[in-house]
CSV table of C-alpha atoms and ligand atoms in Angstrom, one decimal:
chain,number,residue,atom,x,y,z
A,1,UNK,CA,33.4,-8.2,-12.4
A,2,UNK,CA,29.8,-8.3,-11.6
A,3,UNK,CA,28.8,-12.6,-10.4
A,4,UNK,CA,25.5,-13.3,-11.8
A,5,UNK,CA,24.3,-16.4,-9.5
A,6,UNK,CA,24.0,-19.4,-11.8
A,7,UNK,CA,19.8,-19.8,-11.9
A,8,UNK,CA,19.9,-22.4,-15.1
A,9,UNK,CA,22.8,-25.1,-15.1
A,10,UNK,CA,23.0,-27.5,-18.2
A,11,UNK,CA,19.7,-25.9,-19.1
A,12,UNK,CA,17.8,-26.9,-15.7
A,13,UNK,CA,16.6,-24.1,-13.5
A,14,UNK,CA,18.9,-24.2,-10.2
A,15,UNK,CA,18.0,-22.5,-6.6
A,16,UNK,CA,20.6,-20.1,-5.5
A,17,UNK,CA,22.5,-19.8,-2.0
A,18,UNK,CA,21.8,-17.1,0.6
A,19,UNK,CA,23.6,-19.0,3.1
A,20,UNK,CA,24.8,-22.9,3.2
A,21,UNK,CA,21.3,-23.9,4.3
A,22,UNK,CA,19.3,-20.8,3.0
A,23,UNK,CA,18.3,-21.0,-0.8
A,24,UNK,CA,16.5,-18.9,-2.9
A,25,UNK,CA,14.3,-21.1,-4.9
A,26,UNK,CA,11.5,-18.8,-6.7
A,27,UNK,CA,10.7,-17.4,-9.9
A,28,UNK,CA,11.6,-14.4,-12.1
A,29,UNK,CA,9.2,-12.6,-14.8
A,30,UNK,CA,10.8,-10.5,-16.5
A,31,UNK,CA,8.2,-9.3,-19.1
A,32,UNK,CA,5.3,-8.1,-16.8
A,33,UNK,CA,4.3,-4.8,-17.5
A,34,UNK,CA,1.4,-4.0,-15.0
A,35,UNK,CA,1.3,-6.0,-11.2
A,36,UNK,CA,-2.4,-5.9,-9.7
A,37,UNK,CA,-3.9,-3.8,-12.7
A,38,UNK,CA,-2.1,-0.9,-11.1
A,39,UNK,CA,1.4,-1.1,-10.5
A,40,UNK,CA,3.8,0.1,-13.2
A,41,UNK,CA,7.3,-2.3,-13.7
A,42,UNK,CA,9.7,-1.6,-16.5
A,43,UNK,CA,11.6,-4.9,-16.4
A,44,UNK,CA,9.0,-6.8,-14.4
A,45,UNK,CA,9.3,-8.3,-11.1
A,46,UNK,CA,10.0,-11.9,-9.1
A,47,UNK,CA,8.1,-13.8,-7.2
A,48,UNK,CA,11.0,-15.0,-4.4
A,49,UNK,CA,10.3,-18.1,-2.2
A,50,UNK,CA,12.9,-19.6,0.1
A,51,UNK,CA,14.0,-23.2,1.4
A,52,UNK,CA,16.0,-23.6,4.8
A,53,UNK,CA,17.6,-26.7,5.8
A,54,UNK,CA,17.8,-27.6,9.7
A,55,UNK,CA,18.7,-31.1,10.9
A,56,UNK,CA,15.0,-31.7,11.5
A,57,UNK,CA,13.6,-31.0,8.4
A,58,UNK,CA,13.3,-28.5,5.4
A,59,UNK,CA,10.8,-25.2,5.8
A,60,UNK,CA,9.5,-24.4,2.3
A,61,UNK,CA,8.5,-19.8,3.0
A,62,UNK,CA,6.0,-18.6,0.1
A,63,UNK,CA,5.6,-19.9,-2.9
A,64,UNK,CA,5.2,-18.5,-6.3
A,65,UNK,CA,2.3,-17.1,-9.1
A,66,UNK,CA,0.3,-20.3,-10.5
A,67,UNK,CA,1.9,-20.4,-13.7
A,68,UNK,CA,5.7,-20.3,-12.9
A,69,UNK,CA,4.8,-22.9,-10.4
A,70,UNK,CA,7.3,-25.3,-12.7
A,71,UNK,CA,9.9,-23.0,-12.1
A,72,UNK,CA,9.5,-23.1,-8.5
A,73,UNK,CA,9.1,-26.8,-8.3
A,74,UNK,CA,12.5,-27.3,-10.3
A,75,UNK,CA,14.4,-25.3,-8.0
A,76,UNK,CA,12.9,-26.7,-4.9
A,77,UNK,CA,14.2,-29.9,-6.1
A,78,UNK,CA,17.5,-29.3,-6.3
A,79,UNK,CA,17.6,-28.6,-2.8
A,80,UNK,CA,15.5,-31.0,-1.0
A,81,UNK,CA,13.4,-34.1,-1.6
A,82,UNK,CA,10.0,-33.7,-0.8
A,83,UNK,CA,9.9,-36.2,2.0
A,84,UNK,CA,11.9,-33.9,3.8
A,85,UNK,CA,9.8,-30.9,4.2
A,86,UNK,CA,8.7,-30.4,7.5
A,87,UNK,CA,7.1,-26.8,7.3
A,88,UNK,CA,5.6,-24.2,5.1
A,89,UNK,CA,5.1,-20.8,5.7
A,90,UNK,CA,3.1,-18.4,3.7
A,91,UNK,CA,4.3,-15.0,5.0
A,92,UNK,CA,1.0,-13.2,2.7
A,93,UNK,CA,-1.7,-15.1,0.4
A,94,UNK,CA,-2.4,-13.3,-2.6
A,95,UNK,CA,-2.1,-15.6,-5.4
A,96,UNK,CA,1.2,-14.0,-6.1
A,97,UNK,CA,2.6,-16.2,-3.5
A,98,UNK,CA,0.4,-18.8,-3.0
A,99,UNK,CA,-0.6,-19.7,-6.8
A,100,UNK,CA,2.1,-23.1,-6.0
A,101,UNK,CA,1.1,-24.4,-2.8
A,102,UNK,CA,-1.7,-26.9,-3.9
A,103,UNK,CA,0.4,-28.3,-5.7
A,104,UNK,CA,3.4,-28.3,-3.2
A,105,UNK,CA,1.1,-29.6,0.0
A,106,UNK,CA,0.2,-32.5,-2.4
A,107,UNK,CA,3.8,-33.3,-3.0
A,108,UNK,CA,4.6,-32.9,0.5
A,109,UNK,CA,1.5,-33.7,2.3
A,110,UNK,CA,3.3,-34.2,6.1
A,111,UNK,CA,4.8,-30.7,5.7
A,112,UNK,CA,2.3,-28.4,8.1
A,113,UNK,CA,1.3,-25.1,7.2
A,114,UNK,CA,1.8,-22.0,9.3
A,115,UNK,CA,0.1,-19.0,8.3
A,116,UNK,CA,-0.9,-15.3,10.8
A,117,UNK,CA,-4.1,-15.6,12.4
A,118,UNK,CA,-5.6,-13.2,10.2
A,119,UNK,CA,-4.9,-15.3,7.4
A,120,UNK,CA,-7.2,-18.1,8.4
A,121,UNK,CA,-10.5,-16.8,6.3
A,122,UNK,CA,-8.3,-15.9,3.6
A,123,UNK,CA,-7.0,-19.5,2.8
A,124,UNK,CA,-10.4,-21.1,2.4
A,125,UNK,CA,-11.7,-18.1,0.1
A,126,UNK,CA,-8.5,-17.9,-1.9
A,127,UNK,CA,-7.8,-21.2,-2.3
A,128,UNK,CA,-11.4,-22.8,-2.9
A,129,UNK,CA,-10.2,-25.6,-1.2
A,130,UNK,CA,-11.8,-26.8,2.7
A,131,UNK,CA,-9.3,-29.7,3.2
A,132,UNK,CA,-6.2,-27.8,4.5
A,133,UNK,CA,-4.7,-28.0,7.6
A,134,UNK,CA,-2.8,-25.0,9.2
A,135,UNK,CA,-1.4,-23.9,12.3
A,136,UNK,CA,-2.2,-20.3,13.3
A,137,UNK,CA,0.8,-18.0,14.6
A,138,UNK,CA,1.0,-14.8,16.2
A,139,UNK,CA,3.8,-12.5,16.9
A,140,UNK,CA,6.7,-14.6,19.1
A,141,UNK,CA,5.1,-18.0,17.9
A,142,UNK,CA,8.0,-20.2,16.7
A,143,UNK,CA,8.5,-23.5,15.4
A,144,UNK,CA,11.5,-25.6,15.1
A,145,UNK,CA,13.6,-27.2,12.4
A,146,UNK,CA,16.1,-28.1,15.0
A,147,UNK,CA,19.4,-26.6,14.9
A,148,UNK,CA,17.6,-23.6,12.8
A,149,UNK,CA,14.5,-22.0,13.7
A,150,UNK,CA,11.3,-19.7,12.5
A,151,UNK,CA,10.2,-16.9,14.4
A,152,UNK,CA,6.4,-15.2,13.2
A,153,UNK,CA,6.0,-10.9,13.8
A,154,UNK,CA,2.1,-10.4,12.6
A,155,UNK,CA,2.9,-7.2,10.3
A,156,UNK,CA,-1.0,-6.7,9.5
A,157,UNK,CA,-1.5,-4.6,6.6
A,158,UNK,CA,1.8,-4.5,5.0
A,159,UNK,CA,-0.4,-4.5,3.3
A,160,UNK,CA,-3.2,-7.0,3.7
A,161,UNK,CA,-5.0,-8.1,7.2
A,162,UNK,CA,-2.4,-11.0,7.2
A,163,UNK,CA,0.9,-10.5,5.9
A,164,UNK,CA,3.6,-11.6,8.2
A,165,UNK,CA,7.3,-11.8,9.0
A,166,UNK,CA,9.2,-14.4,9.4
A,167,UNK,CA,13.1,-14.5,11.5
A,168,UNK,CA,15.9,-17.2,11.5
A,169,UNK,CA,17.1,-16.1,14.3
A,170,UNK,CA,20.7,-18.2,14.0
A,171,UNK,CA,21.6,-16.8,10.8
A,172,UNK,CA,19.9,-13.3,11.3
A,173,UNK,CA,18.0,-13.4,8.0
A,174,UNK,CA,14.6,-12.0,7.9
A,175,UNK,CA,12.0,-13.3,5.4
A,176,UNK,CA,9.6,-10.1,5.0
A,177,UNK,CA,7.0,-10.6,2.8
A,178,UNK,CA,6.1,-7.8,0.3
A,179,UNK,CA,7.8,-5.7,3.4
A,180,UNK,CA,10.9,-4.3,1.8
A,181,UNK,CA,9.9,-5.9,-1.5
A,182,UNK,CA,9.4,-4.1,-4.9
A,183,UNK,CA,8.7,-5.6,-8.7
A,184,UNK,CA,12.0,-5.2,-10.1
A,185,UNK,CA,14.1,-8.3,-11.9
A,186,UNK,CA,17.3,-8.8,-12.5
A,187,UNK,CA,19.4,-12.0,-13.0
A,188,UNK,CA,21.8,-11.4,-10.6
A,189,UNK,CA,19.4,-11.3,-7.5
A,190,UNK,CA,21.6,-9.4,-5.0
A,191,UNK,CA,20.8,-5.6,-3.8
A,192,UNK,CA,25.3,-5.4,-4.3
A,193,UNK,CA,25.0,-7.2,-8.0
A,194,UNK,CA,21.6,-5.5,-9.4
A,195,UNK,CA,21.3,-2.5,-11.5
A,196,UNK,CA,20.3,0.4,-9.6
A,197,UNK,CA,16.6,-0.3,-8.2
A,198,UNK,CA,15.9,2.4,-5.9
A,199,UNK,CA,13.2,3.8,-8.0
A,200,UNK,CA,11.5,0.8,-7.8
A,201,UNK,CA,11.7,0.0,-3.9
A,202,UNK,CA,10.1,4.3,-3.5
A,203,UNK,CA,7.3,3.5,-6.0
A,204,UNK,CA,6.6,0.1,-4.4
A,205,UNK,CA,6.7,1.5,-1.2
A,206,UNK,CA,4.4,4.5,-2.1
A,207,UNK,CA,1.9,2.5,-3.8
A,208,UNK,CA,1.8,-0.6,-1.8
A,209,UNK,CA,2.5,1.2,2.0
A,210,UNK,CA,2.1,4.5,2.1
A,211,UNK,CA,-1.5,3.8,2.8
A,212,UNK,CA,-0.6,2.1,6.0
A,213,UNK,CA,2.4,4.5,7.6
A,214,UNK,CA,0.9,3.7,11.1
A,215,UNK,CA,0.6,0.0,10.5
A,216,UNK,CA,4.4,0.4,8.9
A,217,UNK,CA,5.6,1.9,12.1
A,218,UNK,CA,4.0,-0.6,14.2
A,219,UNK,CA,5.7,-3.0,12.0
A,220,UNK,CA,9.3,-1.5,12.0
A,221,UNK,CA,8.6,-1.4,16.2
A,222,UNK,CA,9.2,-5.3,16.1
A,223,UNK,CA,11.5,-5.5,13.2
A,224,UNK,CA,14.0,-2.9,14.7
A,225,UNK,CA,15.3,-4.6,17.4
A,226,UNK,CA,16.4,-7.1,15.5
A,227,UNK,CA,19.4,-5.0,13.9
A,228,UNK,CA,21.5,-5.6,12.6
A,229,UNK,CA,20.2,-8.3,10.6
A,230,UNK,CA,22.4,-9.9,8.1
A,231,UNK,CA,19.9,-10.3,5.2
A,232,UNK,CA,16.4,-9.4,4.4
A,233,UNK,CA,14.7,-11.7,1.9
A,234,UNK,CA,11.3,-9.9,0.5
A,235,UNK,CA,9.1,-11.8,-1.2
A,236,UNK,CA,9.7,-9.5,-4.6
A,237,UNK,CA,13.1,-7.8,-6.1
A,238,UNK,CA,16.5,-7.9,-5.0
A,239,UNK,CA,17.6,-10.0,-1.6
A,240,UNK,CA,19.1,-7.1,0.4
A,241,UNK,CA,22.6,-8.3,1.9
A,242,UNK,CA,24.6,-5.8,1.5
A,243,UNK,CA,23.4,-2.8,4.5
A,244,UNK,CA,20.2,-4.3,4.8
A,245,UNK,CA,19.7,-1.6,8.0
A,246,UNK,CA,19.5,0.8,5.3
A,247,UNK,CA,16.5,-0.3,3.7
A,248,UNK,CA,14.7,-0.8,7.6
A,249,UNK,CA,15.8,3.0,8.3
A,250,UNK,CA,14.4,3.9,5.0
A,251,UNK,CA,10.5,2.6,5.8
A,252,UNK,CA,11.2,4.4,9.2
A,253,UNK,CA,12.1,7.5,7.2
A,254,UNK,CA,9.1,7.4,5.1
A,255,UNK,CA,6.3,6.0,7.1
A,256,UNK,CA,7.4,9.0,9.7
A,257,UNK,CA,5.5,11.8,8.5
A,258,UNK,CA,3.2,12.0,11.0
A,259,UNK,CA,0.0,13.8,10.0
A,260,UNK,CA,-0.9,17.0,11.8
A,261,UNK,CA,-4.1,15.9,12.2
A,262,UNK,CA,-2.5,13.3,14.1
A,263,UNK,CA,-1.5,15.2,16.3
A,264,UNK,CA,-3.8,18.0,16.5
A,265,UNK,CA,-1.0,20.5,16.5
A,266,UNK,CA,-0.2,23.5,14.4
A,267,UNK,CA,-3.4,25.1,12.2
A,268,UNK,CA,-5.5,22.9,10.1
A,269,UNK,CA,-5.1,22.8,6.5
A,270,UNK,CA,-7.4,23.1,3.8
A,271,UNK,CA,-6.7,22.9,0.0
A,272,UNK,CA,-9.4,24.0,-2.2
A,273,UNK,CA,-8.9,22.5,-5.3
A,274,UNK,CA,-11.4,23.3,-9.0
A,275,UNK,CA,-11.8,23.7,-12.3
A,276,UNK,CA,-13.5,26.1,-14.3
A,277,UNK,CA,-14.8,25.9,-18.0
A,278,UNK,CA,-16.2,29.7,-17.8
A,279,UNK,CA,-15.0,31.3,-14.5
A,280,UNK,CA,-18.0,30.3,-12.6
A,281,UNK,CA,-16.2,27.7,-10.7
A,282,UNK,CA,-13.9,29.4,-10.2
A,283,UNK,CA,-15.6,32.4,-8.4
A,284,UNK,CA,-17.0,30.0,-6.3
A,285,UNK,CA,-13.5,28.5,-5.3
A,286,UNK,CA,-12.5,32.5,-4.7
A,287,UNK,CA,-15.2,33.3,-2.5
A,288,UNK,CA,-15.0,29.7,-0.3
A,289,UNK,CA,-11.5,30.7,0.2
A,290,UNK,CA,-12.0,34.2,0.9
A,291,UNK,CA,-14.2,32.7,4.1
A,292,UNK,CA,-12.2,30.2,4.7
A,293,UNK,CA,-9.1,32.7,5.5
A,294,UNK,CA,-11.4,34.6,8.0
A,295,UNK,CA,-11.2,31.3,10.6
A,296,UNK,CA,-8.3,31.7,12.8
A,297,UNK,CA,-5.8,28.9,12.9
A,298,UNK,CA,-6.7,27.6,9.2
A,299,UNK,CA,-3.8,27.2,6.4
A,300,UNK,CA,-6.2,27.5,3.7
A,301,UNK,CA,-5.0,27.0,-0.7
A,302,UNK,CA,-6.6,27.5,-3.2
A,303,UNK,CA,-5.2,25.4,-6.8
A,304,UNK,CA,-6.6,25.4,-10.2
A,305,UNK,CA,-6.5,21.7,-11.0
A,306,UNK,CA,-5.9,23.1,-14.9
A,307,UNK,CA,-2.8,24.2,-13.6
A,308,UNK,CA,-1.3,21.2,-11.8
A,309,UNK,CA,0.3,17.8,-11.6
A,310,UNK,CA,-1.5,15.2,-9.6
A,311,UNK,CA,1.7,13.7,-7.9
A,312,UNK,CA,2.6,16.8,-5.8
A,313,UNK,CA,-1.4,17.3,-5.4
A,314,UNK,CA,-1.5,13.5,-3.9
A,315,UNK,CA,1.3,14.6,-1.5
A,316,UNK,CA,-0.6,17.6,0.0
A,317,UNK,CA,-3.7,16.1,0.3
A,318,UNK,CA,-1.7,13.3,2.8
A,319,UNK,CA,-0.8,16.1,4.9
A,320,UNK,CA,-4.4,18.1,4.9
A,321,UNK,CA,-7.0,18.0,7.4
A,322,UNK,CA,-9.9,19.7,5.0
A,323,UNK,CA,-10.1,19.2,0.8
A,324,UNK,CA,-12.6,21.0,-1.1
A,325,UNK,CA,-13.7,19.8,-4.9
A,326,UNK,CA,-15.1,23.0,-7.0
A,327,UNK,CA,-16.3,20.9,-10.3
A,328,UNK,CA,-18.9,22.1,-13.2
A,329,UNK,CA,-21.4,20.1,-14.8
A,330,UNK,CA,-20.4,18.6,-18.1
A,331,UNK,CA,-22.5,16.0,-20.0
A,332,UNK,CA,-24.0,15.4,-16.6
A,333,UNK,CA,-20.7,14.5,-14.9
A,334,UNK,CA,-17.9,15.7,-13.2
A,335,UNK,CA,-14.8,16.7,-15.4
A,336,UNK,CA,-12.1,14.7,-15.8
A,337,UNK,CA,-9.1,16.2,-14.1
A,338,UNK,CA,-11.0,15.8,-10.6
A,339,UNK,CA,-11.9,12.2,-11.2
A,340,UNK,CA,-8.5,11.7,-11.8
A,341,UNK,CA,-7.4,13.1,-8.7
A,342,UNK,CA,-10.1,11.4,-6.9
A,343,UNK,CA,-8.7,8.1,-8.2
A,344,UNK,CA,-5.3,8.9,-7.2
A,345,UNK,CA,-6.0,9.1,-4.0
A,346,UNK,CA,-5.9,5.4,-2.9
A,347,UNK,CA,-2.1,5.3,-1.9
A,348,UNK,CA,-3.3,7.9,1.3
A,349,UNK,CA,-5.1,7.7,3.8
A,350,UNK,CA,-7.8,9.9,3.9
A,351,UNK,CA,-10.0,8.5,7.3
A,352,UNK,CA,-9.6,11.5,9.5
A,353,UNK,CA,-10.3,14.2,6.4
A,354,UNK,CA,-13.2,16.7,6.2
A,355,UNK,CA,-14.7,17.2,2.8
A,356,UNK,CA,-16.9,19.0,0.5
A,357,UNK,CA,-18.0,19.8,-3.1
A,358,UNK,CA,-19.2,22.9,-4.8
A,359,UNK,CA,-20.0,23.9,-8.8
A,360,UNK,CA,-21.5,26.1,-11.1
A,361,UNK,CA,-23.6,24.0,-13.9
A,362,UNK,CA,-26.3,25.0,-17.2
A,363,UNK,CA,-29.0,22.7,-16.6
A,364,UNK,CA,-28.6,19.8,-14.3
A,365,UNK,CA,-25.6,19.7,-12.0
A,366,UNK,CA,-25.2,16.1,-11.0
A,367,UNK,CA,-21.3,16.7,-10.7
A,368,UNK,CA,-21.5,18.2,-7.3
A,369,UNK,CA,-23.6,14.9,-5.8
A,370,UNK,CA,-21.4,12.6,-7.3
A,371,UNK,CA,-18.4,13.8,-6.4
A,372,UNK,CA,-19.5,14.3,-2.9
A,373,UNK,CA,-20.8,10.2,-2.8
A,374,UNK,CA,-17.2,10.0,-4.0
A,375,UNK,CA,-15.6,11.5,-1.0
A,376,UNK,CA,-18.2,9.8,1.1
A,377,UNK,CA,-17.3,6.7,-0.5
A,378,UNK,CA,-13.7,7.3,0.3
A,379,UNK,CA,-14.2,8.0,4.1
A,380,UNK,CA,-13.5,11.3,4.2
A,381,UNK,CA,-16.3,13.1,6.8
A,382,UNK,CA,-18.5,15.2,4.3
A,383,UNK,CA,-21.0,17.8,7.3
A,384,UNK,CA,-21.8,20.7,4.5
A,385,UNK,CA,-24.2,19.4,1.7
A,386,UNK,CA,-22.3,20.5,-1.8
A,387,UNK,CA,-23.2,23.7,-2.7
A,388,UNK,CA,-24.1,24.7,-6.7
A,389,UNK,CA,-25.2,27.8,-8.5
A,390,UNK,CA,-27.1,27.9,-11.9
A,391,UNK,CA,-24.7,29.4,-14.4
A,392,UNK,CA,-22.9,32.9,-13.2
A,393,UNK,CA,-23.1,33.7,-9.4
A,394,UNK,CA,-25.4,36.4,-8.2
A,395,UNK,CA,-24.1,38.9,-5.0
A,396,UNK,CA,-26.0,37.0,-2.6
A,397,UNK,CA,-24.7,32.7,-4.3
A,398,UNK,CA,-21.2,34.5,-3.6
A,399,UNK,CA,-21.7,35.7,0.2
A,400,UNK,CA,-23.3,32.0,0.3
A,401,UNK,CA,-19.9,31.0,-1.0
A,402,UNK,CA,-18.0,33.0,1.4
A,403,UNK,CA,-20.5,31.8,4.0
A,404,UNK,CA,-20.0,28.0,2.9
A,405,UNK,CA,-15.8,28.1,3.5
A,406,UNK,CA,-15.9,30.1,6.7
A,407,UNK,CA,-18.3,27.0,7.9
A,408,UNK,CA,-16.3,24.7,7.0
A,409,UNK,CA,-13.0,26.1,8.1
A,410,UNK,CA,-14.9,26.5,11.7
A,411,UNK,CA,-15.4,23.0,11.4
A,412,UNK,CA,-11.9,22.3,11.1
A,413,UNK,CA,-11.2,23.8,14.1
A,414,UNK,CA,-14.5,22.4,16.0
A,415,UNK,CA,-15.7,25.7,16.8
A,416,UNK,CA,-18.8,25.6,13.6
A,417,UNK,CA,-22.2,25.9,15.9
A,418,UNK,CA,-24.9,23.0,15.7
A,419,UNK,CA,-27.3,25.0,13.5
A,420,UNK,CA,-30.4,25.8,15.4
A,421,UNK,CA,-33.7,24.5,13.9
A,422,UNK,CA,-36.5,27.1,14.3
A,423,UNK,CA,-39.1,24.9,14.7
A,424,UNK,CA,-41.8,27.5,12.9
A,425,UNK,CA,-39.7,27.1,9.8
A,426,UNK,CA,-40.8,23.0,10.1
A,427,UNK,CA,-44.6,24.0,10.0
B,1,FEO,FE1,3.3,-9.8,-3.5
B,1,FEO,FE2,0.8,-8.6,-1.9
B,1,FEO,O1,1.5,-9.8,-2.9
């Protein structure tokens, strides 16, 4: 029979064990819908915080979102007096877990803060307060609560500049952050007790971290040798007791897709992606591709965007080194569906990508500028100016076509020459 850990007792909120001197004491919220504007959660999420006891003194790590602050507070409370907290520990400060501590460093105003180094020109901005005190750690920093202890790893960019780990190393449990987090809630805490929740630690992961696989592998450097460790406390979800290896392995797993751009091995791939209200487009998108394949060493695909679904779209473009954007005019825009991708594409990183735009339009043909500040605006390297054609190509717009993909597929492989400036054509 499944043990549901007894949160309310006699109708007070209680904090729950992880350990004899480990307790969870956050917050659930079961009814949120949408985290951060973006994030999707179909039986909403927590916000965990954690109290451990040593014979020194109590360590208070993360707090909770402003309003379930009570919550947090009554839980706290049946666990430790407020006299006896020695230390807090903000592991990440977006308001999700920092919306209590105010409140708690006025209740507890000899407890010192410890927060990454990054985090120091985030506290004053978040906070709009100047009259904190904090202590700074880096990676190996530790601070004692006698016979337990706190270990820092800086984790930057899992996923802010600041977010941090945090290690007891005498009972081996690992206070991560959002790391190995996900918005999922469930009354009976426990990864062995909770309904099944692995949908919800992928889509976390691939909205929250995919962004930052090389920052995740740095991470997962100074995480691993701490296997095995016997529980791994995230700041969100379910507490991960049982195999918590598996879940490490798992961010190893996913953040390991190395890019080949990375590496610079195997050809260079380029996906031409359009859409086409009257085939004009669309012979453009033929005809760039029909260049493109003449470059040696180039994977080149062409993709009606009509034709397709934006998840498997958002996977390929991780693993490209070149995307093309083939859009027409429309009401002076671009169309939809490659806005949509466009604004997908925030969960990748795109830094090292080449780029470039091309449409057919009637009368103005903004679409291909805008989409190309787009790309520009999303760090991907744009060294072609967009190329549009009035209406339906002529022989000589679709050689310029063909002349436009092969350019950029030789810039792919770095062998596109500097054009030469005639310097009679400037007179
Ligand atoms: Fe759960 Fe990034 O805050």
């Amino acid at each position: 029979m499944s043990k549901v850990p007894q949160l309310i007792k006699d109708g007070q909120v209680q904090a729950v064990a992880l350990s004899e001197r480990v307790h969870w004491i956050g917050a659930l919220d079961p009814t949120l819908r949408t985290f951060d504007i973006i994030l999707k959660t179909a039986n909403g999420t927590s916000y965990n915080a954690y109290a451990v006891r040593g014979s020194e003194g109590v360590a208070i790590i993360d707090t909770v979102k402003e309003n379930f602050a009570g919550d947090f507070f009554a839980r706290l409370e049946t666990v430790a007096r407020y006299d006896e907290i020695k230390v807090i520990v903000l592991n990440h400060l977006e308001p999700d877990h920092t919306g209590a501590l105010p409140e708690l460093m006025r209740r507890a105003p000899q407890a010192q803060l410890y927060i990454s180094q990054k985090a120091q020109s985030m506290l004053k901005a978040l906070l709009k307060q100047d009259e904190f005190e904090f202590t700074p750690v880096m990676t190996g920093d530790q601070v004692t609560l006698g016979d337990r202890s706190l270990e820092f790893f800086h984790t930057p960019y899992l996923h802010w500049p600041d977010t941090q780990c945090t290690y007891l190393p005498e009972e081996r449990i690992l206070f991560s952050g959002d790391v190995f987090g996900c918005h999922f809630c469930d009354l009976r805490l426990f990864n062995d007790e909770v309904g099944d929740f692995r949908f919800s630690f992928e889509y976390y992961y691939a909205h929250i971290m995919r962004p930052f696989k090389e920052h995740v592998n740095r991470a997962l450097d100074l995480i691993e040798p701490l296997l095995p460790i016997s529980q791994i406390a995230p700041a969100h979800g379910p507490l991960l007791r049982d195999q918590p290896q598996r879940y490490v392995h798992r961010y190893r797993e996913l953040s390991r897709a190395v890019q080949q751009s990375e590496t610079g091995e195997g050809p260079k791939t380029l996906l031409i992606f359009y859409i086409s209200s009257y085939g004009n487009t669309r012979r453009m998108a033929e005809a760039i591709y029909e260049g493109a394949m003449t470059v040696n060493n180039v994977r080149v695909s062409l993709f009606d965007l009509e034709g397709g679904e934006i998840a498997p779209f958002v996977d390929l473009i991780e693993g490209a080194d070149g995307l093309l954007f083939g859009t027409p005019t429309i009401n002076g825009d671009a169309v939809k569906p490659v806005w949509d991708l466009l604004s997908s594409l925030a969960v990748v990183n795109l830094k090292t990508k080449l780029g470039g735009v091309f449409g057919s339009y009637g009368w103005s043909g903004e679409a291909v500028k805008m989409v190309e500040d787009r790309l520009r605006g999303l760090k991907l390297r744009v060294p072609i100016p967009g190329l549009r054609v009035k209406l339906i190509p002529t022989e000589e717009e679709i050689r310029n076509c063909r002349e436009f993909g092969l350019e950029l597929a030789r810039e792919l492989t770095g062998v596109r020459q500097s054009r030469v400036i005639d310097m009679a054509d400037l007179a």
